[in-house]
């Protein structure tokens, strides 16, 4: 097939148009996409040297960000991994904590962490593994290492309470 | 007789006449819109037969919902420092150093890309899926297999399109549409890491549909779709959409072909 291989000049549509106009390509030999492109042209033409627009990108902040930062500071290293295949993103621990505070703004970070540990959403590293119920935890990746850090966590728990 | 012509030329619209005589429109250097060029040529015999007059002939608009895009994590971009300035127009904001893509743009452009895919597939076009991220290779290959199209998810050898008869050792039918699910890869050094298929397809006059993340260059892509191109859930979503739309278009094509066979 005849064709110009200068991809930096014009668009694929203008180049095929030029071929048709000059007679190098017969109108019956036009590519399949030609009519489709004519009927539905792209929003901005695919030129190689299209300049970028100067737009300022706004910052995104939420009112619960202060709580989220404090929560992450307290629970550093304790949050379970996030499953990337999971599409239900409101099930991760931080989102549950944030929604708890949204329902009841008077809760402090410590209280939220204690409730999460009570409900087994956030893992509690206890010495007696009988009280630990693995079925309630959605993600199983952190299950194996709760025995290793149990002593340290217990100590911090007693100090805080 | 001569006076008649003189009067006609030097009449009221002298300047206009002069302009049209001296500088016909096809010699003008002013930019003109693409679609005017071949407008005078009547070569669409039965447009209703080709479904082009209907903006949504294959009912793809209802396939894309912002909620499902959001749940699949399509809005997550890369970090602030890796931003390609040509992607700025598709961004929603900057969340603590990470860029967030505006899903309104994604939805609109994805719908258009799906529509174009459906039309090209309906016309019997060959569609090639491309992806270079090892994480999502298998998803893309399975998707292509399920809808009876082709996939290339490995190392892109130079000249696969531009020198195809030499590389494949026989005359080769090139695809009619390339769907690129991941435009950047760490392995290719030329084109600043951009998948070479984008420039090669533009050279060979093949349209491309590509998922462009915030660090990619959307310029040479015919139908760019801003969106996350790394997460498996997002790639799954794109693959499902393209697969379903291709299967739908093929079904319509088969119905029409069968009908014509009976009537003929």
CSV table of N, CA and C in Angstrom, one decimal, chain B residues 35-139:
chain,number,residue,atom,x,y,z
B,35,UNK,N,-12.0,17.7,7.9
B,35,UNK,CA,-13.1,17.0,7.2
B,35,UNK,C,-13.6,17.7,5.9
B,36,UNK,N,-13.1,18.9,5.7
B,36,UNK,CA,-13.6,19.6,4.4
B,36,UNK,C,-12.9,19.0,3.2
B,37,UNK,N,-11.8,18.3,3.4
B,37,UNK,CA,-10.9,18.0,2.3
B,37,UNK,C,-11.6,17.1,1.3
B,38,UNK,N,-12.2,16.0,1.8
B,38,UNK,CA,-12.7,15.0,0.9
B,38,UNK,C,-14.3,15.1,0.9
B,39,UNK,N,-14.8,16.2,1.4
B,39,UNK,CA,-16.2,16.3,1.5
B,39,UNK,C,-17.0,16.2,0.1
B,40,UNK,N,-16.3,16.8,-0.9
B,40,UNK,CA,-17.0,16.9,-2.2
B,40,UNK,C,-17.1,15.5,-2.9
B,41,UNK,N,-16.3,14.6,-2.4
B,41,UNK,CA,-16.4,13.3,-3.1
B,41,UNK,C,-17.5,12.5,-2.5
B,42,UNK,N,-18.4,12.1,-3.3
B,42,UNK,CA,-19.5,11.3,-2.8
B,42,UNK,C,-19.2,9.8,-2.9
B,43,UNK,N,-18.7,9.3,-1.8
B,43,UNK,CA,-18.4,7.8,-1.9
B,43,UNK,C,-18.9,7.0,-0.8
B,44,UNK,N,-20.0,7.5,-0.1
B,44,UNK,CA,-20.6,6.7,0.8
B,44,UNK,C,-22.0,6.3,0.3
B,45,UNK,N,-22.1,5.2,-0.5
B,45,UNK,CA,-23.3,4.9,-1.2
B,45,UNK,C,-24.5,4.8,-0.3
B,46,UNK,N,-24.4,4.0,0.7
B,46,UNK,CA,-25.6,3.7,1.5
B,46,UNK,C,-25.1,3.8,3.0
B,47,UNK,N,-25.3,5.0,3.5
B,47,UNK,CA,-24.7,5.2,4.8
B,47,UNK,C,-25.4,4.5,5.9
B,48,UNK,N,-26.7,4.3,5.7
B,48,UNK,CA,-27.5,3.6,6.8
B,48,UNK,C,-27.0,2.2,6.9
B,49,UNK,N,-26.5,1.6,5.8
B,49,UNK,CA,-26.0,0.3,5.8
B,49,UNK,C,-24.8,0.2,6.7
B,50,UNK,N,-24.0,1.2,6.7
B,50,UNK,CA,-22.8,1.2,7.5
B,50,UNK,C,-22.9,1.7,8.9
B,51,UNK,N,-24.1,2.1,9.3
B,51,UNK,CA,-24.4,2.5,10.7
B,51,UNK,C,-23.6,3.7,11.1
B,52,UNK,N,-23.1,4.6,10.2
B,52,UNK,CA,-22.2,5.7,10.6
B,52,UNK,C,-23.0,6.9,11.0
B,53,UNK,N,-24.3,7.0,10.6
B,53,UNK,CA,-25.0,8.2,10.9
B,53,UNK,C,-25.5,8.2,12.3
B,54,UNK,N,-25.6,7.0,12.9
B,54,UNK,CA,-26.0,6.9,14.3
B,54,UNK,C,-24.8,7.1,15.2
B,55,UNK,N,-24.9,8.0,16.1
B,55,UNK,CA,-23.7,8.3,17.0
B,55,UNK,C,-23.4,7.1,17.9
B,56,UNK,N,-24.4,6.3,18.2
B,56,UNK,CA,-24.2,5.2,19.2
B,56,UNK,C,-24.9,3.9,18.6
B,57,UNK,N,-24.4,3.5,17.5
B,57,UNK,CA,-25.1,2.4,16.8
B,57,UNK,C,-24.9,1.1,17.6
B,58,UNK,N,-23.9,0.9,18.3
B,58,UNK,CA,-23.6,-0.4,19.0
B,58,UNK,C,-24.0,-0.3,20.5
B,59,UNK,N,-24.6,0.8,20.9
B,59,UNK,CA,-25.0,0.9,22.3
B,59,UNK,C,-23.8,0.8,23.2
B,60,UNK,N,-22.7,1.5,23.0
B,60,UNK,CA,-21.6,1.4,23.9
B,60,UNK,C,-21.6,2.4,25.0
B,61,UNK,N,-22.5,3.5,24.9
B,61,UNK,CA,-22.5,4.5,25.9
B,61,UNK,C,-22.9,4.0,27.2
B,62,UNK,N,-23.8,3.0,27.2
B,62,UNK,CA,-24.3,2.4,28.5
B,62,UNK,C,-23.3,1.5,29.1
B,63,UNK,N,-22.3,1.1,28.4
B,63,UNK,CA,-21.3,0.1,28.9
B,63,UNK,C,-20.4,0.7,29.9
B,64,UNK,N,-20.1,2.0,29.8
B,64,UNK,CA,-19.1,2.7,30.6
B,64,UNK,C,-19.8,3.4,31.7
B,65,UNK,N,-19.5,3.1,33.0
B,65,UNK,CA,-20.1,3.8,34.1
B,65,UNK,C,-18.9,4.3,35.0
B,66,UNK,N,-19.1,5.6,35.4
B,66,UNK,CA,-18.0,6.2,36.2
B,66,UNK,C,-17.8,5.4,37.5
B,67,UNK,N,-18.8,4.8,38.1
B,67,UNK,CA,-18.7,4.1,39.3
B,67,UNK,C,-17.7,2.9,39.1
B,68,UNK,N,-17.9,2.1,38.0
B,68,UNK,CA,-17.1,1.0,37.8
B,68,UNK,C,-15.7,1.4,37.5
B,69,UNK,N,-15.5,2.5,36.8
B,69,UNK,CA,-14.1,3.0,36.6
B,69,UNK,C,-13.5,3.4,37.9
B,70,UNK,N,-14.2,4.0,38.8
B,70,UNK,CA,-13.7,4.4,40.0
B,70,UNK,C,-13.3,3.2,40.9
B,71,UNK,N,-14.2,2.2,40.9
B,71,UNK,CA,-13.9,1.0,41.7
B,71,UNK,C,-12.7,0.3,41.2
B,72,UNK,N,-12.5,0.3,39.9
B,72,UNK,CA,-11.3,-0.4,39.4
B,72,UNK,C,-10.0,0.4,39.5
B,73,UNK,N,-10.1,1.6,40.1
B,73,UNK,CA,-8.9,2.4,40.3
B,73,UNK,C,-8.3,3.1,39.0
B,74,UNK,N,-9.2,3.4,38.1
B,74,UNK,CA,-8.8,4.0,36.8
B,74,UNK,C,-8.2,5.4,37.1
B,75,UNK,N,-8.7,6.1,38.2
B,75,UNK,CA,-8.3,7.5,38.4
B,75,UNK,C,-7.0,7.7,39.0
B,76,UNK,N,-6.3,6.6,39.4
B,76,UNK,CA,-5.0,6.8,40.0
B,76,UNK,C,-3.9,7.0,39.0
B,77,UNK,N,-3.2,8.2,39.1
B,77,UNK,CA,-2.1,8.5,38.2
B,77,UNK,C,-0.8,8.2,38.9
B,78,UNK,N,0.3,8.7,38.3
B,78,UNK,CA,1.6,8.5,38.9
B,78,UNK,C,1.9,9.7,39.7
B,79,UNK,N,3.1,9.8,40.2
B,79,UNK,CA,3.5,10.9,41.1
B,79,UNK,C,3.6,12.2,40.3
B,80,UNK,N,3.6,13.3,41.1
B,80,UNK,CA,3.6,14.7,40.5
B,80,UNK,C,4.8,14.9,39.6
B,81,UNK,N,6.0,14.4,40.0
B,81,UNK,CA,7.2,14.7,39.3
B,81,UNK,C,7.3,14.0,37.9
B,82,UNK,N,6.5,12.9,37.7
B,82,UNK,CA,6.6,12.2,36.5
B,82,UNK,C,5.6,12.7,35.4
B,83,UNK,N,4.9,13.8,35.8
B,83,UNK,CA,3.8,14.2,34.9
B,83,UNK,C,4.3,14.7,33.5
B,84,UNK,N,3.7,14.2,32.5
B,84,UNK,CA,3.9,14.7,31.2
B,84,UNK,C,3.0,15.9,30.9
B,85,UNK,N,3.5,17.0,30.6
B,85,UNK,CA,2.6,18.2,30.6
B,85,UNK,C,1.5,18.1,29.6
B,86,UNK,N,1.6,17.3,28.6
B,86,UNK,CA,0.5,17.1,27.6
B,86,UNK,C,-0.7,16.4,28.2
B,87,UNK,N,-0.5,15.8,29.4
B,87,UNK,CA,-1.6,15.1,30.0
B,87,UNK,C,-2.4,16.1,31.0
B,88,UNK,N,-1.9,17.3,31.1
B,88,UNK,CA,-2.5,18.2,32.1
B,88,UNK,C,-4.0,18.4,31.9
B,89,UNK,N,-4.5,18.4,30.7
B,89,UNK,CA,-5.9,18.7,30.4
B,89,UNK,C,-6.8,17.6,30.9
B,90,UNK,N,-6.3,16.4,31.2
B,90,UNK,CA,-7.1,15.3,31.6
B,90,UNK,C,-7.1,15.1,33.1
B,91,UNK,N,-6.4,16.0,33.9
B,91,UNK,CA,-6.3,15.7,35.3
B,91,UNK,C,-7.3,16.4,36.1
B,92,UNK,N,-7.6,15.7,37.2
B,92,UNK,CA,-8.6,16.3,38.2
B,92,UNK,C,-7.9,17.1,39.3
B,93,UNK,N,-6.8,16.6,39.8
B,93,UNK,CA,-6.1,17.3,40.8
B,93,UNK,C,-4.9,16.5,41.3
B,94,UNK,N,-4.3,17.1,42.3
B,94,UNK,CA,-3.1,16.5,42.9
B,94,UNK,C,-3.4,16.1,44.4
B,95,UNK,N,-3.4,14.9,44.6
B,95,UNK,CA,-3.7,14.4,46.0
B,95,UNK,C,-2.4,14.0,46.7
B,96,UNK,N,-1.9,14.9,47.6
B,96,UNK,CA,-0.7,14.6,48.3
B,96,UNK,C,0.4,14.1,47.5
B,97,UNK,N,0.7,14.7,46.4
B,97,UNK,CA,1.8,14.3,45.5
B,97,UNK,C,1.5,13.3,44.5
B,98,UNK,N,0.3,12.8,44.5
B,98,UNK,CA,-0.1,11.8,43.4
B,98,UNK,C,-1.2,12.4,42.6
B,99,UNK,N,-1.1,12.2,41.3
B,99,UNK,CA,-2.1,12.9,40.4
B,99,UNK,C,-3.3,12.0,40.2
B,100,UNK,N,-4.5,12.7,40.2
B,100,UNK,CA,-5.7,12.0,40.0
B,100,UNK,C,-6.3,12.4,38.7
B,101,UNK,N,-6.7,11.4,37.9
B,101,UNK,CA,-7.2,11.6,36.5
B,101,UNK,C,-8.7,11.9,36.6
B,102,UNK,N,-9.2,12.8,35.8
B,102,UNK,CA,-10.6,13.2,35.8
B,102,UNK,C,-11.4,12.1,35.0
B,103,UNK,N,-12.3,11.4,35.8
B,103,UNK,CA,-13.0,10.3,35.1
B,103,UNK,C,-14.0,10.7,34.2
B,104,UNK,N,-14.4,12.0,34.2
B,104,UNK,CA,-15.4,12.5,33.2
B,104,UNK,C,-14.7,12.4,31.8
B,105,UNK,N,-13.5,12.8,31.7
B,105,UNK,CA,-12.7,12.8,30.5
B,105,UNK,C,-12.6,11.3,30.1
B,106,UNK,N,-12.2,10.5,31.0
B,106,UNK,CA,-11.9,9.1,30.7
B,106,UNK,C,-13.2,8.4,30.2
B,107,UNK,N,-14.3,8.7,30.8
B,107,UNK,CA,-15.6,8.1,30.4
B,107,UNK,C,-15.9,8.5,28.9
B,108,UNK,N,-15.8,9.8,28.6
B,108,UNK,CA,-16.2,10.3,27.3
B,108,UNK,C,-15.2,9.7,26.2
B,109,UNK,N,-13.9,9.7,26.5
B,109,UNK,CA,-13.0,9.2,25.5
B,109,UNK,C,-13.0,7.7,25.4
B,110,UNK,N,-13.3,7.0,26.5
B,110,UNK,CA,-13.4,5.6,26.4
B,110,UNK,C,-14.6,5.2,25.6
B,111,UNK,N,-15.7,5.9,25.8
B,111,UNK,CA,-16.9,5.6,25.0
B,111,UNK,C,-16.6,5.8,23.5
B,112,UNK,N,-16.0,6.9,23.2
B,112,UNK,CA,-15.7,7.1,21.7
B,112,UNK,C,-14.7,6.0,21.2
B,113,UNK,N,-13.7,5.6,22.0
B,113,UNK,CA,-12.8,4.6,21.5
B,113,UNK,C,-13.5,3.3,21.3
B,114,UNK,N,-14.5,3.0,22.3
B,114,UNK,CA,-15.2,1.7,22.1
B,114,UNK,C,-16.1,1.7,20.9
B,115,UNK,N,-16.7,2.9,20.6
B,115,UNK,CA,-17.5,3.0,19.4
B,115,UNK,C,-16.7,2.8,18.2
B,116,UNK,N,-15.5,3.4,18.1
B,116,UNK,CA,-14.6,3.3,16.9
B,116,UNK,C,-14.2,1.8,16.8
B,117,UNK,N,-13.9,1.2,17.9
B,117,UNK,CA,-13.5,-0.3,17.9
B,117,UNK,C,-14.7,-1.1,17.3
B,118,UNK,N,-15.9,-0.8,17.8
B,118,UNK,CA,-17.0,-1.6,17.3
B,118,UNK,C,-17.2,-1.4,15.8
B,119,UNK,N,-17.1,-0.2,15.3
B,119,UNK,CA,-17.3,0.1,13.9
B,119,UNK,C,-16.2,-0.6,13.1
B,120,UNK,N,-14.9,-0.6,13.5
B,120,UNK,CA,-13.9,-1.2,12.8
B,120,UNK,C,-14.0,-2.7,12.8
B,121,UNK,N,-14.4,-3.2,14.0
B,121,UNK,CA,-14.6,-4.7,14.0
B,121,UNK,C,-15.8,-5.1,13.2
B,122,UNK,N,-16.8,-4.3,13.1
B,122,UNK,CA,-18.0,-4.5,12.3
B,122,UNK,C,-17.7,-4.6,10.8
B,123,UNK,N,-16.7,-3.8,10.4
B,123,UNK,CA,-16.3,-3.8,9.0
B,123,UNK,C,-15.3,-4.9,8.7
B,124,UNK,N,-15.1,-5.8,9.7
B,124,UNK,CA,-14.1,-6.9,9.5
B,124,UNK,C,-12.7,-6.5,9.7
B,125,UNK,N,-12.4,-5.5,10.4
B,125,UNK,CA,-11.0,-5.1,10.6
B,125,UNK,C,-10.3,-6.0,11.6
B,126,UNK,N,-9.0,-6.2,11.5
B,126,UNK,CA,-8.2,-7.0,12.4
B,126,UNK,C,-7.7,-6.1,13.5
B,127,UNK,N,-7.9,-6.5,14.7
B,127,UNK,CA,-7.6,-5.7,15.9
B,127,UNK,C,-6.4,-6.4,16.6
B,128,UNK,N,-5.4,-5.6,17.0
B,128,UNK,CA,-4.3,-6.1,17.7
B,128,UNK,C,-4.2,-5.4,19.1
B,129,UNK,N,-4.2,-6.3,20.1
B,129,UNK,CA,-4.0,-5.8,21.5
B,129,UNK,C,-2.5,-5.8,21.8
B,130,UNK,N,-2.0,-4.7,22.4
B,130,UNK,CA,-0.6,-4.7,22.8
B,130,UNK,C,-0.5,-4.3,24.3
B,131,UNK,N,0.5,-4.8,24.9
B,131,UNK,CA,0.7,-4.5,26.3
B,131,UNK,C,2.1,-5.0,26.6
B,132,UNK,N,2.8,-4.2,27.4
B,132,UNK,CA,4.2,-4.6,27.7
B,132,UNK,C,4.5,-4.8,29.2
B,133,UNK,N,3.4,-4.7,30.0
B,133,UNK,CA,3.7,-4.9,31.4
B,133,UNK,C,3.5,-6.4,31.7
B,134,UNK,N,4.6,-7.0,32.3
B,134,UNK,CA,4.5,-8.5,32.5
B,134,UNK,C,3.4,-8.9,33.4
B,135,UNK,N,3.0,-8.0,34.3
B,135,UNK,CA,1.9,-8.3,35.2
B,135,UNK,C,0.6,-8.6,34.5
B,136,UNK,N,0.4,-7.9,33.4
B,136,UNK,CA,-1.0,-7.9,32.8
B,136,UNK,C,-1.0,-8.7,31.4
B,137,UNK,N,0.2,-9.2,31.0
B,137,UNK,CA,0.3,-9.9,29.8
B,137,UNK,C,-0.8,-10.9,29.6
B,138,UNK,N,-0.9,-11.8,30.6
B,138,UNK,CA,-1.8,-12.9,30.4
B,138,UNK,C,-3.3,-12.5,30.2
B,139,UNK,N,-3.7,-11.5,31.0
B,139,UNK,CA,-5.0,-10.9,30.9
B,139,UNK,C,-5.3,-10.5,29.5
